[in-house]
Coordinates of C-alpha atoms in Angstrom, one line a residue:
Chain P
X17 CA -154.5 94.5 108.4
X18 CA -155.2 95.0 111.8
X19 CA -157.2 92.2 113.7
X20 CA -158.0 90.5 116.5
X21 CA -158.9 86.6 116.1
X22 CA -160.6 84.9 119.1
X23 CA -160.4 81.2 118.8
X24 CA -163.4 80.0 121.1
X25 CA -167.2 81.7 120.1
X26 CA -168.6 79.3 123.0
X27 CA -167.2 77.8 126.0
X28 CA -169.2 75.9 128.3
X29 CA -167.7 74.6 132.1
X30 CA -168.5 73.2 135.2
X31 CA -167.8 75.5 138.3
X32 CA -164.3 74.8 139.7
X33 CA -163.0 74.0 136.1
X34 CA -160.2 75.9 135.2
X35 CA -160.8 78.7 132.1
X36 CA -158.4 79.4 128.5
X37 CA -159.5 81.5 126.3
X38 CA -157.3 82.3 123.3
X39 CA -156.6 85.3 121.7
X40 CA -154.7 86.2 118.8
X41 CA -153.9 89.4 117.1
X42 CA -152.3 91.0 113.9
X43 CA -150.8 94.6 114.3
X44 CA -148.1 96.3 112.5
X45 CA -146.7 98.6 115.5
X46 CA -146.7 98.7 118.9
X47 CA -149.9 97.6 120.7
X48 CA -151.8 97.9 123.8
X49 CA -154.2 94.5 124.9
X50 CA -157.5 94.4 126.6
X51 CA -159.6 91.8 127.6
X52 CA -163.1 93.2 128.8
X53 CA -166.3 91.5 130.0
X54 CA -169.7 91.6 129.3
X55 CA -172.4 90.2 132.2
X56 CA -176.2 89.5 130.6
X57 CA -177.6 93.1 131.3
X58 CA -174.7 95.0 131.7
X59 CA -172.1 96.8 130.7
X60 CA -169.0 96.6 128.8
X61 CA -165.9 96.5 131.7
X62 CA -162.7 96.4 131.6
X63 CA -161.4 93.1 133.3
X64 CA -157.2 93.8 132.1
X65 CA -154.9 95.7 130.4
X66 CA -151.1 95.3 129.3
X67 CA -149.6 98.4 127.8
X68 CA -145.5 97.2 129.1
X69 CA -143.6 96.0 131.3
X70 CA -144.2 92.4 133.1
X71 CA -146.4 90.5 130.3
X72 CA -148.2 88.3 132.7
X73 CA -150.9 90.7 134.1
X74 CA -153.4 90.3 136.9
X75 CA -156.8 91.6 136.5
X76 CA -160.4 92.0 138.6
X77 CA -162.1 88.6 139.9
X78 CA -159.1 86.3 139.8
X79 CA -157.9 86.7 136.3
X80 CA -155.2 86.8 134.5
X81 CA -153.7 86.8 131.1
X82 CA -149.8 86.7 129.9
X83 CA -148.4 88.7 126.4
X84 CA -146.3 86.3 124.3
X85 CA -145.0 88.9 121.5
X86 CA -143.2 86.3 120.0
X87 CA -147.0 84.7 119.4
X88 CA -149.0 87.5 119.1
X89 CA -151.2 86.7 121.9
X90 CA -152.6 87.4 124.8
X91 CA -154.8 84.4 126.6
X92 CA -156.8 84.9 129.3
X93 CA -157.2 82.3 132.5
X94 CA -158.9 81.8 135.6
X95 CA -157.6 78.8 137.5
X96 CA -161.1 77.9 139.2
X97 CA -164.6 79.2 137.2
X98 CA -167.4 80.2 139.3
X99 CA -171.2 80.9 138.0
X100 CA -171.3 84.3 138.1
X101 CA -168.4 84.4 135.3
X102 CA -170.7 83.3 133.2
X103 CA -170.6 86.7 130.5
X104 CA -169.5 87.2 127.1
X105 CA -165.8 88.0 127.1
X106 CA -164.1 90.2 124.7
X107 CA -160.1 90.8 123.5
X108 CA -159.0 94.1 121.9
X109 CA -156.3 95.8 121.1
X110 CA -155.2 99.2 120.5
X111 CA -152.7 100.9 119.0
X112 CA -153.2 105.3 118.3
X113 CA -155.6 107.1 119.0
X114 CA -157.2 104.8 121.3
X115 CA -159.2 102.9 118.8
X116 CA -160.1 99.7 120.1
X117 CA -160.3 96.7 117.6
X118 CA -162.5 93.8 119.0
X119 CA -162.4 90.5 118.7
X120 CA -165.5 88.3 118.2
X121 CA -166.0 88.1 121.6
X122 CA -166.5 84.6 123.7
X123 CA -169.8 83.3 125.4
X124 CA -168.8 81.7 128.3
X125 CA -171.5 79.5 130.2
X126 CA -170.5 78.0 134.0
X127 CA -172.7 75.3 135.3
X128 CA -173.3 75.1 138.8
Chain Y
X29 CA -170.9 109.5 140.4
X30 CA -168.7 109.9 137.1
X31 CA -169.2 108.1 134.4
X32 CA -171.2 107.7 130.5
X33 CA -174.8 107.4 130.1
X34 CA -176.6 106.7 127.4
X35 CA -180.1 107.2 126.6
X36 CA -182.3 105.5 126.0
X37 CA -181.3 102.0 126.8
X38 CA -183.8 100.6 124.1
X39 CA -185.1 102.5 121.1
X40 CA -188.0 101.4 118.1
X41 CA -188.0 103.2 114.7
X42 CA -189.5 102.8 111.8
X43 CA -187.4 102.0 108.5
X44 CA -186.8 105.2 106.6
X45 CA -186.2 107.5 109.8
X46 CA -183.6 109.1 110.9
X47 CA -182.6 108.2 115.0
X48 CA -180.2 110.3 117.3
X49 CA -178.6 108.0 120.4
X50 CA -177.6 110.6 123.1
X51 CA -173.9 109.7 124.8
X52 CA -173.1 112.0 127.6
X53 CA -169.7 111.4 129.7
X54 CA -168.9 113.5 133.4
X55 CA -165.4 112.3 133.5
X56 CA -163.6 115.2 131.7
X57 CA -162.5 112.9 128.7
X58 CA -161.4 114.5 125.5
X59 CA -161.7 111.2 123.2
X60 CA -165.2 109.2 122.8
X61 CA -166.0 106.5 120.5
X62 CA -169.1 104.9 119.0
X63 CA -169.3 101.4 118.6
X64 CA -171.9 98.8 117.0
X65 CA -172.2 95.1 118.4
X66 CA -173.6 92.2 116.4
X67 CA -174.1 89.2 117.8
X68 CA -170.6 87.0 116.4
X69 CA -168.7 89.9 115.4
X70 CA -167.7 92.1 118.7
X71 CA -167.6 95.4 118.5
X72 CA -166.7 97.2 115.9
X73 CA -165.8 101.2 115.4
X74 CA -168.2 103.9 113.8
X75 CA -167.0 107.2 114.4
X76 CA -164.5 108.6 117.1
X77 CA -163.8 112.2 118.0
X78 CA -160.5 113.4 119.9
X79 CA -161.6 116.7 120.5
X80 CA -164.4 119.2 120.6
X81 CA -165.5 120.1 117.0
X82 CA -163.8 117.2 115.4
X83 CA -164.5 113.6 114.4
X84 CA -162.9 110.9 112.4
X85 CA -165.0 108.1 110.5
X86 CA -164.2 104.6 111.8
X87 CA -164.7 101.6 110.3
X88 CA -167.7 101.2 109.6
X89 CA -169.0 105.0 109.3
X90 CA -171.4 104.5 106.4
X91 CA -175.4 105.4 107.2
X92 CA -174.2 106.9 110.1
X93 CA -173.4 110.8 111.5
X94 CA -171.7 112.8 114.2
X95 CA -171.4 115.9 116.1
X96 CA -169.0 116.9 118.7
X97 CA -170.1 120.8 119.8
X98 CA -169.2 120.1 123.8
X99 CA -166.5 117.9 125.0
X100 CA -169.4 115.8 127.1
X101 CA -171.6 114.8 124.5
X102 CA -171.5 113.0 121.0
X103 CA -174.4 112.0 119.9
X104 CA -175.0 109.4 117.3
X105 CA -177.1 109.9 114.6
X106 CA -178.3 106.3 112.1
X107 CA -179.9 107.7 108.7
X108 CA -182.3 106.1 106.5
X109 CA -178.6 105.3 104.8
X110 CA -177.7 102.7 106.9
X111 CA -178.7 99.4 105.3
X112 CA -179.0 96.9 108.9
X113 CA -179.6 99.2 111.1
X114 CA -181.1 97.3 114.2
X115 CA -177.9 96.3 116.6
X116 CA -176.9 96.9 119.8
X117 CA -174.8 100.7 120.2
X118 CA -172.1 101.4 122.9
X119 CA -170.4 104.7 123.4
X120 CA -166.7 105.1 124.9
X121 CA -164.7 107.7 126.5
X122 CA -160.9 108.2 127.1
X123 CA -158.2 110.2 127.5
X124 CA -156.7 110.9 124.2
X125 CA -153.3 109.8 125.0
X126 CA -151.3 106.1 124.3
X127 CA -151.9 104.3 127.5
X128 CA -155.0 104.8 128.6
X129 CA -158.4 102.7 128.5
X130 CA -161.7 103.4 127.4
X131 CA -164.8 103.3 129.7
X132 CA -167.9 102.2 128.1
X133 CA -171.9 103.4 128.3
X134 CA -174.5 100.7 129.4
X135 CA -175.5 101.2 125.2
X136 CA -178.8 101.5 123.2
X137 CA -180.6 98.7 121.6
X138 CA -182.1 100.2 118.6
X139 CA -184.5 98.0 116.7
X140 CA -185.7 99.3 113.3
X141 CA -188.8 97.3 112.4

């Protein structure tokens, strides 16, 4: 079955701290990853995306998350936290069609 | 500006009527996607459409209905069918093909009381 298996529901951090969130996923094919975040109030956006090619990939606002195949996973990390990336954040993968599968998403709190 | 809109941002009804969420995209995608969020479970897939005049149930389809008669809209209808209706709606677009992503609507809040 296809899934995608997000290993923290919440997070909380001081600002500065540095940021792991874990994501596994179970698909039978090859497979496109997303991480996407959430701000209180506003919409759904895309903070990366690995289709191929180098499997550490750099997103929006100082993120970044690396493929392991081998692992089936695709963490995301942010080596210093500020308040505003304090959001819910969300893995998914896809595979045809464009049908994203979500994971349960993340609610990340930074204290200031 | 491009992009989806979906109106309106928070919606009451009644339990036993039938409510249409409107999903309207200016950026010339073929696909969109409907999606329902609960709180602890992410999102999760209702119906999708690659192309005008055709739609595919997702995962969760049940109590739920489509239409697709222009490539720029794809409105959401939730039944009387639909057991837990009350959750937070998001609609997607994308291009059709493998390596694209999906952009996302600011979503309804619908709230069946």
């Amino acid at each position: 079955a296809q899934s995608v298996s997000q290993h923290n529901h919440h997070v909380i951090l001081s600002e500065a701290a540095s940021l792991e969130l874990g994501c596994n996923y179970s698909y039978g094919g090859t497979v496109n990853l997303f991480w996407y975040v959430q701000y209180p109030g506003q919409h759904l956006q895309l903070l990366l995306k690995y289709f191929s090619g180098d499997p550490l990939v750099k997103g929006i606002k100082g993120f970044e998350a690396e493929f392991i195949k081998s692992k089936f996973s695709f963490n995301l990390r942010k080596p210093s936290v500020q308040w505003s990336d304090t959001a819910e954040y969300f893995c998914a993968i896809s595979g045809g069609y464009n049908k994203l599968i979500f994971g349960a998403g993340t609610r990340l709190a930074v204290h200031p | 500006d491009g992009g989806i809109t979906q109106s309106p941002k928070y919606l009451f009804r009644k339990e036993g009527q039938n409510v249409t969420l409107s999903c309207e995209q200016n950026l010339n995608h073929d696909a969109m996607y409907w999606y329902r969020q609960d709180p602890g479970q992410g999102l999760r897939l209702i119906y999708y459409s690659q192309i005008v005049n055709d739609f595919q149930k997702g995962d969760i389809a049940e109590g739920y209905s489509v239409s697709r008669e222009k490539k720029e809209s794809f409105p959401l209808t939730v039944t009387s069918a639909q057991k837990n209706p009350t959750a937070f709606y998001l609609c997607a677009s994308s291009y059709p093909e493998r390596n694209t992503e999906a952009f996302f609507g600011q979503g309804t809040r619908l709230t069946v009381v």
